[in-house]
Structure formats: C-alpha cells, structure tokens
Short mmCIF file of C-alpha atoms in Angstrom, two decimals:
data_model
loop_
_atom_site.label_atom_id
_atom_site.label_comp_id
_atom_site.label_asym_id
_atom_site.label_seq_id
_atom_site.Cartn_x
_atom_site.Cartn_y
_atom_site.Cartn_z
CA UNK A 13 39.40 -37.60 -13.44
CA UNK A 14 36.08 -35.68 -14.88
CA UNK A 15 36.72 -35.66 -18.98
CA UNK A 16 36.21 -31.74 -19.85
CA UNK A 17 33.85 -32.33 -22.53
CA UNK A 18 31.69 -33.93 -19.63
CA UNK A 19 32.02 -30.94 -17.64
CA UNK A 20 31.17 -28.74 -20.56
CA UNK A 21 27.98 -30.97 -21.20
CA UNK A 22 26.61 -30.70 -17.81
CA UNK A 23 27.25 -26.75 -18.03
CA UNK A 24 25.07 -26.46 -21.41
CA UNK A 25 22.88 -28.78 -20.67
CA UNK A 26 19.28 -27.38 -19.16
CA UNK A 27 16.51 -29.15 -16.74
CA UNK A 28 13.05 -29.39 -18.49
CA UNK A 29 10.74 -27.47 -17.18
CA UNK A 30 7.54 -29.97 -15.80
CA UNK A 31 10.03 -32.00 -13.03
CA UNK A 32 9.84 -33.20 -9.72
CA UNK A 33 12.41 -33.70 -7.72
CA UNK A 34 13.44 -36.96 -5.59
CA UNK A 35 15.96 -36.90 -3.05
CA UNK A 36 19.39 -34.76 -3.94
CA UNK A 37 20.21 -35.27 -7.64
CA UNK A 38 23.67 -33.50 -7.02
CA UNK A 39 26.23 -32.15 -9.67
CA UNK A 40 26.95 -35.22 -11.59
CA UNK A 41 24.92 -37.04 -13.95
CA UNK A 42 21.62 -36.23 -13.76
CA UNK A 43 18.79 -39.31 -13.89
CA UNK A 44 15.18 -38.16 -15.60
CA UNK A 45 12.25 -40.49 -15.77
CA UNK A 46 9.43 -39.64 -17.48
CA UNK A 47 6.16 -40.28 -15.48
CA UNK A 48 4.24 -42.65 -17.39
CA UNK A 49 7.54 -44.86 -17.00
CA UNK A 50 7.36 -44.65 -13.34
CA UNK A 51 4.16 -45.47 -13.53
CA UNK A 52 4.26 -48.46 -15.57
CA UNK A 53 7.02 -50.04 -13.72
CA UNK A 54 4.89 -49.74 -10.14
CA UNK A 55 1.99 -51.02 -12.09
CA UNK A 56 3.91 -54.29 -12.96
CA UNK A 57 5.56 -54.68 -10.11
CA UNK A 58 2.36 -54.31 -7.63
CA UNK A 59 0.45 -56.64 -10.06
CA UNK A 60 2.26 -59.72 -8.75
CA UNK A 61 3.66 -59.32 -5.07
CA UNK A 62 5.16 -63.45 -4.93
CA UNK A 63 7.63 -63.06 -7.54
CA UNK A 64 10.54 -60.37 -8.91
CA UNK A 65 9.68 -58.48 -11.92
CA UNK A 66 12.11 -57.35 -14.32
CA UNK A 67 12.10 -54.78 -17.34
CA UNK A 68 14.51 -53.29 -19.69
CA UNK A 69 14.48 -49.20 -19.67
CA UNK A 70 14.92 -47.40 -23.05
CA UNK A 71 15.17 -44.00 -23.91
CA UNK A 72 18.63 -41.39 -24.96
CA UNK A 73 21.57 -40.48 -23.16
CA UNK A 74 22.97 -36.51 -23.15
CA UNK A 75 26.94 -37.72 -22.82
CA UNK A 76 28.29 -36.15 -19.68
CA UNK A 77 25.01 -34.43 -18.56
CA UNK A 78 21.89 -36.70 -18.09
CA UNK A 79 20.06 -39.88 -18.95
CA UNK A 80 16.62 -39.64 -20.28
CA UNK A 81 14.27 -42.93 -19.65
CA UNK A 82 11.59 -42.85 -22.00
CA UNK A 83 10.27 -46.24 -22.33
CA UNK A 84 10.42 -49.42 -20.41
CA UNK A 85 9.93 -53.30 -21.89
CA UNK A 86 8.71 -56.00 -19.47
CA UNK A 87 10.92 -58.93 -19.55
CA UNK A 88 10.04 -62.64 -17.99
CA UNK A 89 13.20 -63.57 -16.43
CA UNK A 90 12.14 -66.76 -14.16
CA UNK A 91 13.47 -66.45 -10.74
CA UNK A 92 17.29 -67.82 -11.65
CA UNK A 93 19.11 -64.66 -11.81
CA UNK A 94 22.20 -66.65 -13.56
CA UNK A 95 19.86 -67.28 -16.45
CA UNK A 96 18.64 -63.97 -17.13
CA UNK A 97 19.32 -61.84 -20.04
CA UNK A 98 19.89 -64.65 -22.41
CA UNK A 99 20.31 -64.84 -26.02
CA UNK A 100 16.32 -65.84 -26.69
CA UNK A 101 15.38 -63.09 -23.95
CA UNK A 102 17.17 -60.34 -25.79
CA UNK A 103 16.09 -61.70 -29.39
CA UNK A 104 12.57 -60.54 -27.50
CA UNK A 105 13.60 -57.39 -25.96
CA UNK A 106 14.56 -55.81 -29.55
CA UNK A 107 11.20 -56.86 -31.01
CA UNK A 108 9.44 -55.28 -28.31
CA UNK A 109 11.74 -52.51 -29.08
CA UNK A 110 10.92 -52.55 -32.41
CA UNK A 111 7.53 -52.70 -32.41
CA UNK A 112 6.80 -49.93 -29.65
CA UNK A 113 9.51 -47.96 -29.28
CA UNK A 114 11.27 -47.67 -32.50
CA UNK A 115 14.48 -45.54 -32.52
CA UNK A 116 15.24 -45.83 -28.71
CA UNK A 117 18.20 -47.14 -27.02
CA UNK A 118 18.50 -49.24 -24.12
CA UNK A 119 19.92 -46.90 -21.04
CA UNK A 120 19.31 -49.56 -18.40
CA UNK A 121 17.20 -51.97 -16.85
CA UNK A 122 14.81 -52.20 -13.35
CA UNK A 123 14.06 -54.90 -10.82
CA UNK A 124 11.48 -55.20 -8.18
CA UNK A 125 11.62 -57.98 -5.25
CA UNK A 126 8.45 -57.16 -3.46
CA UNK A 127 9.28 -57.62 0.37
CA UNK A 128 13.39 -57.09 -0.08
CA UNK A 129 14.84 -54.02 0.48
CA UNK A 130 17.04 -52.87 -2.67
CA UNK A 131 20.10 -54.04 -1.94
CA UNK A 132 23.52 -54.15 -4.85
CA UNK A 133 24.54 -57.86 -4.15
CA UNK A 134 27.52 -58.53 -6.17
CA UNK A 135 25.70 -60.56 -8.44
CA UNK A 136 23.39 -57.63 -9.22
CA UNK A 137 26.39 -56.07 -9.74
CA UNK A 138 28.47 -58.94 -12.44
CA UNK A 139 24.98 -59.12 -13.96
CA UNK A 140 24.67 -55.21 -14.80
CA UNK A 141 28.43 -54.92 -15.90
CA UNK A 142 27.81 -58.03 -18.05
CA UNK A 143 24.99 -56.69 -20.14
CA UNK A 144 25.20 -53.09 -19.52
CA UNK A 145 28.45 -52.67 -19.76
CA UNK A 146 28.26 -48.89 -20.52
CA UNK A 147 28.98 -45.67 -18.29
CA UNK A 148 25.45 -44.30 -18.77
CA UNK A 149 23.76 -46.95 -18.04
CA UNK A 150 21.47 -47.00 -15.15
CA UNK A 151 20.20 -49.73 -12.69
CA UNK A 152 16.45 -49.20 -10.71
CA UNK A 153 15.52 -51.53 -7.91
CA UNK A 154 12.70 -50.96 -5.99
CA UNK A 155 10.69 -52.99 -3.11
CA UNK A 156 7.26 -51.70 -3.77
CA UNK A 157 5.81 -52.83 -0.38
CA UNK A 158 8.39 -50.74 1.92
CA UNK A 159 7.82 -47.55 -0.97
CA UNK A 160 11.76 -47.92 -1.68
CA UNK A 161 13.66 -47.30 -4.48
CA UNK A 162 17.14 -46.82 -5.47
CA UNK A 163 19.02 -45.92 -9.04
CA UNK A 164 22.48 -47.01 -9.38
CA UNK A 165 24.92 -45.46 -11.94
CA UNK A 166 28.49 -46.25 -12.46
CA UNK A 167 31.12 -43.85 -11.42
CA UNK A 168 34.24 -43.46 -10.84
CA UNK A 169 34.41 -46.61 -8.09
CA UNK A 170 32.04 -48.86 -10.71
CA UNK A 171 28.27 -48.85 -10.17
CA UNK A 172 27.37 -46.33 -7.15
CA UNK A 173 24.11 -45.47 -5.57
CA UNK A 174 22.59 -42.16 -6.95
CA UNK A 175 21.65 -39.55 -4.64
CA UNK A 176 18.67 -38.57 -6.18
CA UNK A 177 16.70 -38.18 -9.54
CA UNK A 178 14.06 -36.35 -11.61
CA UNK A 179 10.00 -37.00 -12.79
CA UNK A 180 9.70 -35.41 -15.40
CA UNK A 181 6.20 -35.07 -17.09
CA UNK A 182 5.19 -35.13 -21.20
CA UNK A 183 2.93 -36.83 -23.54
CA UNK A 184 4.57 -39.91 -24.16
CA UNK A 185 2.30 -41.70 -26.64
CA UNK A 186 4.13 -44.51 -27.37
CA UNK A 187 4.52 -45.33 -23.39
CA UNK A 188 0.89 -44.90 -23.74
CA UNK A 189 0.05 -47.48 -26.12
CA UNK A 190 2.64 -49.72 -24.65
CA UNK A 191 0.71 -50.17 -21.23
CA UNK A 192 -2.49 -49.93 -22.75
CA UNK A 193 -1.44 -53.22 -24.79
CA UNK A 194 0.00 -54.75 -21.94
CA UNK A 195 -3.60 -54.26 -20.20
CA UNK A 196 -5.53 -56.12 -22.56
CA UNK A 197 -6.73 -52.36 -24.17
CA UNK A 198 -8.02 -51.54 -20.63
CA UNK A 199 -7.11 -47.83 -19.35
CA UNK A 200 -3.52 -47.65 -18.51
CA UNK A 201 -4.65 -46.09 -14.94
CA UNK A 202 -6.42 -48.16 -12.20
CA UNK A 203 -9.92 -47.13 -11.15
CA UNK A 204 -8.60 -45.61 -7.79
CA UNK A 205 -6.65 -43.04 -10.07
CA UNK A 206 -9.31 -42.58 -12.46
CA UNK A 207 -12.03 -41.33 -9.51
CA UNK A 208 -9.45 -39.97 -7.63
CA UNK A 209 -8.77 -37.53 -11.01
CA UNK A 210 -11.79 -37.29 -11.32
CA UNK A 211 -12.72 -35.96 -8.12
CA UNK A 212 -10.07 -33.40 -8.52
CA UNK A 213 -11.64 -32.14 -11.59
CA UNK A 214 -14.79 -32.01 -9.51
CA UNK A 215 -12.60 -30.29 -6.99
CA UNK A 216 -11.12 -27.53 -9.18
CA UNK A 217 -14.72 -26.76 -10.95
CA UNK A 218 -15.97 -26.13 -7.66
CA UNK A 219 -12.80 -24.37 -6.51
CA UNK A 220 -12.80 -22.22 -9.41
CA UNK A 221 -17.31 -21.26 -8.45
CA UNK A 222 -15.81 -20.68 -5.60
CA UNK A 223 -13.18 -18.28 -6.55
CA UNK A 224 -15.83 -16.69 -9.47
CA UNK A 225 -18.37 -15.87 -6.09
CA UNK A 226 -15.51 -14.11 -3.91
CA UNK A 227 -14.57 -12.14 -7.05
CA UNK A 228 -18.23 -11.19 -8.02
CA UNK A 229 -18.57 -10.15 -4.16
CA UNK A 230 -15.26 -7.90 -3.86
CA UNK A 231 -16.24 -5.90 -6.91
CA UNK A 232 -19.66 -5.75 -5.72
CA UNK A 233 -18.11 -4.38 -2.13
CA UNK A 234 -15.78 -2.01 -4.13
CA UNK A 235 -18.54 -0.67 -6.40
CA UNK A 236 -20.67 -0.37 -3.28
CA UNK A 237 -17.19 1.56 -1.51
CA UNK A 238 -16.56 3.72 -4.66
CA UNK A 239 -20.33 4.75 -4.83
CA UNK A 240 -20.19 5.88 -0.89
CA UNK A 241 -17.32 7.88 -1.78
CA UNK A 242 -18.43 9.76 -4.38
CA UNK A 243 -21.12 10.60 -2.15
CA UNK A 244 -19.11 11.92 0.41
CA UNK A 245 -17.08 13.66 -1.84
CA UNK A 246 -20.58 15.64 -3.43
CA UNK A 247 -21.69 15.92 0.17
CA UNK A 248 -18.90 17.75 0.84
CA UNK A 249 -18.45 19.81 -2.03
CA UNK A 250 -22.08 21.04 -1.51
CA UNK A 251 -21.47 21.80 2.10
CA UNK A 252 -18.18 24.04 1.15
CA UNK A 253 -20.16 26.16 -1.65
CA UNK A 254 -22.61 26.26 0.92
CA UNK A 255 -20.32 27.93 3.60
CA UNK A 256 -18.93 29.85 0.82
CA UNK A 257 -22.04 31.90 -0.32
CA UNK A 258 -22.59 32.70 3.80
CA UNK A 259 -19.01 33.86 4.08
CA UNK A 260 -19.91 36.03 1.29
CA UNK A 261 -23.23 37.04 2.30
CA UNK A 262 -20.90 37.75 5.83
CA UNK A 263 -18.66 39.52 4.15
CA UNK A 264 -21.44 42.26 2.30
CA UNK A 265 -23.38 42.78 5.53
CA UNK A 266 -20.35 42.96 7.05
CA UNK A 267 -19.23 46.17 4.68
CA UNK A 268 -22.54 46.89 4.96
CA UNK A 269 -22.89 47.74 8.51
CA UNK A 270 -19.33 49.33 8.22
CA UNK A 271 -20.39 52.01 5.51
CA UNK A 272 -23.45 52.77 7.52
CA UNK A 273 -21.54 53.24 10.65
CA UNK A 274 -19.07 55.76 9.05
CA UNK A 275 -21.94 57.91 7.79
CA UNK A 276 -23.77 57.82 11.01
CA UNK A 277 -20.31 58.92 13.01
CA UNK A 278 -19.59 61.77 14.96
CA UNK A 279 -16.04 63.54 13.77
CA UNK A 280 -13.62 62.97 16.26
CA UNK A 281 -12.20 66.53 15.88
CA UNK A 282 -15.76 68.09 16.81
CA UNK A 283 -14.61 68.71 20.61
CA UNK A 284 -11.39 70.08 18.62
CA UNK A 285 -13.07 73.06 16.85
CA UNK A 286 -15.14 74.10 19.58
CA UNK A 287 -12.17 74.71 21.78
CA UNK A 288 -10.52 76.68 19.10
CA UNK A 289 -13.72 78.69 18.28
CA UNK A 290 -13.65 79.54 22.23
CA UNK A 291 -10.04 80.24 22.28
CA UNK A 292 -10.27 82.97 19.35
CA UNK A 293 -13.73 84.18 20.96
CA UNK A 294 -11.74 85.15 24.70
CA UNK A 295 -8.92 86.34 22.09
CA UNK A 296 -11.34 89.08 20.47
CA UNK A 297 -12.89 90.04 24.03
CA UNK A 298 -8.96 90.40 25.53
CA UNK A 299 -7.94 92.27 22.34
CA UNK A 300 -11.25 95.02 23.02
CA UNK A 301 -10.62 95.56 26.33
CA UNK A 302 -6.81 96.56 26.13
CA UNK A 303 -7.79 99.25 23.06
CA UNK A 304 -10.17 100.81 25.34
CA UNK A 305 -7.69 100.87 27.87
CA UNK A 306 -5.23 102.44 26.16
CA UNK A 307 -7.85 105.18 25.06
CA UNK A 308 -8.78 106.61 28.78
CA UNK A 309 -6.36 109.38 29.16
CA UNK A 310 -3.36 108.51 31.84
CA UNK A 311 -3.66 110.80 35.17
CA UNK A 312 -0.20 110.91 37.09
CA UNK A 313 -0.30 112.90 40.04
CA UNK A 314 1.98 116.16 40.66
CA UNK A 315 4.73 115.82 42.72
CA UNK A 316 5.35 118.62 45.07
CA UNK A 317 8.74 120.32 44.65
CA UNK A 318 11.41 120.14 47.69
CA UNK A 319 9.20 117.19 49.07
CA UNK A 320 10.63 113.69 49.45
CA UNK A 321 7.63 111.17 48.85
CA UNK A 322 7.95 107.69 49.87
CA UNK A 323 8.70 105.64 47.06
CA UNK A 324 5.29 103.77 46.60
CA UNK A 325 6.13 100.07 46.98
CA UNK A 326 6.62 98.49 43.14
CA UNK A 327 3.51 96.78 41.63
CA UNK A 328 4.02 93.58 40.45
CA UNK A 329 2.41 93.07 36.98
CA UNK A 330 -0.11 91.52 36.32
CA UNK A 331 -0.03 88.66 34.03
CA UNK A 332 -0.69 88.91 30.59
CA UNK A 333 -2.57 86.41 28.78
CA UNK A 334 -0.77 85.94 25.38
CA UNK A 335 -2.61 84.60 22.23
CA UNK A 336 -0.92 81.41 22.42
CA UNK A 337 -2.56 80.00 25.57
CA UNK A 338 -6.18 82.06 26.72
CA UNK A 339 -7.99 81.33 29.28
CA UNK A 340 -11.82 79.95 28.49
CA UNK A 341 -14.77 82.14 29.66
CA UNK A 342 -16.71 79.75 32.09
CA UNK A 343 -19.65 79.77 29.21
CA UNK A 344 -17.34 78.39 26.64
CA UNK A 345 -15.89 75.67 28.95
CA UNK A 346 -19.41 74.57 29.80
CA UNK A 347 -20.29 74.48 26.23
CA UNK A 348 -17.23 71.93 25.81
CA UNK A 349 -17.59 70.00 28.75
CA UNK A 350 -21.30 69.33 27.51
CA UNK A 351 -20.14 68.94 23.82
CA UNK A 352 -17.41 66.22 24.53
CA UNK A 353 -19.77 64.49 27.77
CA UNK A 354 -23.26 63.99 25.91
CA UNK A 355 -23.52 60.56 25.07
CA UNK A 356 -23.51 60.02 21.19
CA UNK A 357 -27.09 57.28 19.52
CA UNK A 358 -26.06 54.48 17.71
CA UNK A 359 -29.21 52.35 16.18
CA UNK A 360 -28.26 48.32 16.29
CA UNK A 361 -27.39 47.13 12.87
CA UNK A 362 -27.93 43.40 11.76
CA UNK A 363 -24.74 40.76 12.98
CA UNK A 364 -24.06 43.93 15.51
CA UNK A 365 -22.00 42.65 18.90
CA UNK A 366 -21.15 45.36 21.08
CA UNK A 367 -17.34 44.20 20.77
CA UNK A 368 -17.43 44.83 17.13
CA UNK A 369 -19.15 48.30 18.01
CA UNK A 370 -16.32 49.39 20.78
CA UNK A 371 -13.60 47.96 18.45
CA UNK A 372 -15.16 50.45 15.19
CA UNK A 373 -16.01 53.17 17.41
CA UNK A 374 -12.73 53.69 19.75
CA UNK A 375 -10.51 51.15 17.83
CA UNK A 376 -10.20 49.07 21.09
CA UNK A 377 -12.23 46.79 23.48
CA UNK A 378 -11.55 48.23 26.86
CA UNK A 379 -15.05 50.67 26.34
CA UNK A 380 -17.77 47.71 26.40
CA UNK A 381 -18.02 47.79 30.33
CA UNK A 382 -18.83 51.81 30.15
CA UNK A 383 -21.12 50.96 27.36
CA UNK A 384 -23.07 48.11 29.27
CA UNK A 385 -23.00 50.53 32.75
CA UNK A 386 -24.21 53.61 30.56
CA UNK A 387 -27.33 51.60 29.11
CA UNK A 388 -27.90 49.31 31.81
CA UNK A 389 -26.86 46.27 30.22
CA UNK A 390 -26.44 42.74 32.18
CA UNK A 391 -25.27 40.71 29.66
CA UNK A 392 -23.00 42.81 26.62
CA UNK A 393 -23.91 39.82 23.63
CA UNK A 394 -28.15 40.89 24.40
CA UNK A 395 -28.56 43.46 21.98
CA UNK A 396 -31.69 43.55 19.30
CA UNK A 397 -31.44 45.11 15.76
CA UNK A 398 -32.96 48.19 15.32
CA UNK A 399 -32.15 49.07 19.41
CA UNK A 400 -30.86 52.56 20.09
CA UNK A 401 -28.11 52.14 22.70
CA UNK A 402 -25.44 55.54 24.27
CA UNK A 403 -21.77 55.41 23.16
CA UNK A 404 -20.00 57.33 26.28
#
C-alpha cells in the first residue's frame, strides 16, 4: 500500500516551471531530467555506435514525489555485464563525483546498446537491484539508432517501466564543465547545433524586423484612418452650421413675408360692415315712410243709414318688414356683390409659392386652382418676385 507521507509529498510537491513533457508521467513518482543531462548521455552514446555505453546518473531525490537527475558520470564497463560495477569501477565513480559534482547523490544509472531495442532482461534487472538497491532509484536504457528510450523505476511489483517523464531546463554549470572536459575543452554542442542556433538567432532578428515593419505600418494606417476621420467629422460639422444659418436666414424671411402679408390684408369682416351699413340705411328709409303715413289724415267713407252694404272682402295685410331682417335696396346689394366679388392685389414676396399664399390667405389649399384660372396660370410653382397676381 501507498505510505501517506508519500501521498502527502506528491500533493505539496510542485512541477518547475521550464519542462517538457515525454509520454504520460502519471500520478506516481515523477522522473525530471535536466537537459544538459539528456544531452550528454545522447552525445556519448552516438559517439561510439559498436559498443554499449554506460554512465552513472546523480542528482536528489524529493521522497514520495519526484527524482531530480542532475548530473551524469561516464563509466567504462567492458562489454561483460557480470563484471560491471566493481569495486575499482566505483572507487572511480566517487572521484568523478567528487571532483565535478560535489554534494550529489547517485539516483540511478543509464545504458545504451546502439541497434537493441531497450529491453529489462533479468540480468538488467539482478544487476540494478544489486547496486541500486533503493526505491528511488531509476534505470535509463536507450537504443539511440531506433530514437528509443525507456526509464524504469521500482514499484510496487519491483522495477516497472515508467510511463513517461519530464525535461526540464536550467543552468547547470557543473554539467557544463563536465562535458566540456570530457570533450577535450571543445564546445559541449556539435557544430550542427551550434549553426542550427545560430540560424535561429538569425531567424528571430529577422522575425522580430519583421514584426517592427507590420507595427510601424498599422500605426501608420491608423494615423492615416484617425486623420480621415477627423476630417469627416469637421466636414460635417461645417456643413450642419452651414444648414443652420440658412434655416435661420429661412426662418426671418419667412416672418418676414408673414408680417408683410398681414399689413397688406384685406379685413375679412369688410363684406360684414357693408351689409350692416345697408341694413340700417333701408331701416331709416322704412322708418320715414311709415311717419309720413301716419300723418295723411284717414278718409272712411259714410255709410248710408237703413242700407245693407256688402261687406267688402277682408284685405290681407301686407307684410311688414321688421328691423330684424330688411330687405336690401337693389343699390346696396350691388354695392356688396361688387365689394365681396372684386378680386383683391397681392405683390409676390421673396420664397413666395402660391400654396403658401392660399394656405395664409384662406387657411386652406383647395383655392390655388381659382387662383391659377383667375390669372391665367399654367403651371401654379411659376411665379416671379415682385409679380402682382388676383386673390378671388
């Protein structure tokens, strides 16, 4: 069964943040190998493809959570795999320790058999539990010529394939100096790396030009937008003052024309007073000529005595014209009938239309027909300023 305080570990304990992930690391203990490591141990085994290559891997172990493989030691084994790890080849392996990577335990050790899959032979196996006896230690075995690789760890069944593992990436100066030494002082990169980096620096200076020109040519297109905008915004804020002074200037000649109109127009109630003037004139003559009648003297004729005269058939009487509704002498209604028929003048103002002159004169548009048939007008909109046209 899982111990609690490894459980607890793995819960507290955090992946670093510069990894890369290989294959599916799952929930148990976690496997981190730091890059110049990896790189070391395909460097050695790629340098000699007719023989196995074996190392010893150093770095710490987080108990319960992860190992951490910091360093790695070449060791020259022979090809006997009963012989290896001897007294005399670990009397080696600490001063190599010693001298490089001072303060670091052993957490495992790595194997590569150029042209032979990895494969956990049982005396793989009797040879890891013999010399790395411990739970966290880890096994790598790689076949550099098929690109696979395989870490074993032991678990609960003994020493298990892990599922996957982690790159992680940091200075690692001592791993530095290690492979430098092991080079003869020679870069601890081949050359292939070395142009390939630096064509990637070439890469990114250009990439980053490139990503300086794009920039410098959207804010050139958005100064160029922002400027067009503005302009469109001043063209329009010109054209609305603009319109705004000739609604104004509307509006005055408008009132204008209005105020001239209504000093220039006929009272409606003319028509009205010269009716009534007739009216009270026909009253006046009517009043005269019933005072003179009742002046002349009444004759009545005697009646002879003992003589029956026929009853003179009744006269009906004649109607008499009350103050309230007189008849019009034939003068007077001529008078009207000329006063309300003459055509009234009206001189064309400036922005006149003849609806505009029906709708202030009558208050409607149903007269602009009878204005165009009393002037003799074709079309109603032809009319000139200063033009003198009848008003039925």
């Amino acid at each position: 069964m899982e111990r609690i305080e490894d459980k607890d570990a793995r819960e507290r304990w955090k992946l670093p943040k510069n990894v890369r992930q290989i294959g599916e690391p799952g929930t148990g203990m976690k496997i981190l190998i730091e890059d110049y490591v990896y790189t070391f141990l395909h460097q050695m085994a790629e340098s000699n493809l007719t023989c196995m290559k074996t190392a010893v891997l150093l770095g710490r172990v987080e108990k319960g959570a992860a190992v951490y493989i910091q360093g790695a030691v070449e060791t020259d084994m022979g090809q006997e795999i009963r012989d290896w790890f001897s007294h005399e080849a670990w009397r080696e392996i600490f001063q190599d320790i010693k001298s490089w990577f001072e303060g670091e335990e052993v957490v495992g050790w790595y194997m590569a058999n150029p042209g032979f899959p990895p494969v956990l032979t049982e005396e793989l196996k009797s040879l890891h539990m013999r010399n790395f006896s411990g739970d966290d230690h880890v096994f790598f075995q790689t076949d550099v010529l098929d690109r696979e690789e395989v870490f074993y760890i032991c678990k609960d069944r003994g020493l298990a394939p892990a599922c996957g593992y982690y790159i992680y990436y940091e200075k690692n100066s001592p791993m530095q100096e290690y492979m430098s030494f092991k080079k003869g002082g020679a870069s601890i990169e081949p050359e292939g790396v070395q142009r390939d980096r630096t064509a990637a620096r070439f890469r990114n200076v250009m990439q980053e030009k490139r990503e300086q020109n794009t920039q410098r040519k959207m804010l050139a297109l958005l100064y160029t937008s922002c400027m067009f905008l503005v302009l469109v915004i001043l063209v329009i804020g010109v054209t609305l003052v603009n319109n705004y002074d000739r609604m104004a200037n509307m509006e005055n000649a408008l009132h204008q024309i209005s105020e001239s109109l209504e000093g220039e127009e006929v009272p409606e109630d003319a028509g009205e007073v010269s009716v009534e003037a007739a009216m009270e004139e026909e009253n006046r003559l009517a009043a005269a000529e019933t005072k003179e009648e009742e002046k002349a003297p009444e004759e009545t004729p005697e009646e002879p005595v003992g003589e029956e005269t026929p009853e003179a058939p009744a006269e009906e009487p004649e109607p008499v014209q009350t103050a309230e509704e007189p008849e019009a002498p034939e003068e007077t209604k001529e008078v009207i009938s000329q006063a309300v028929r003459e055509p009234e003048r009206y001189q064309v103002q400036v922005g006149d239309t003849l609806l505009e002159i029906c709708r202030l004169r009558y208050g409607n548009d149903g007269m602009v027909r009878e204005i165009c048939e009393l002037n003799g007008l074709e079309d109603g909109d032809k009319i000139y300023v200063g033009e003198t046209i009848l008003l039925p």
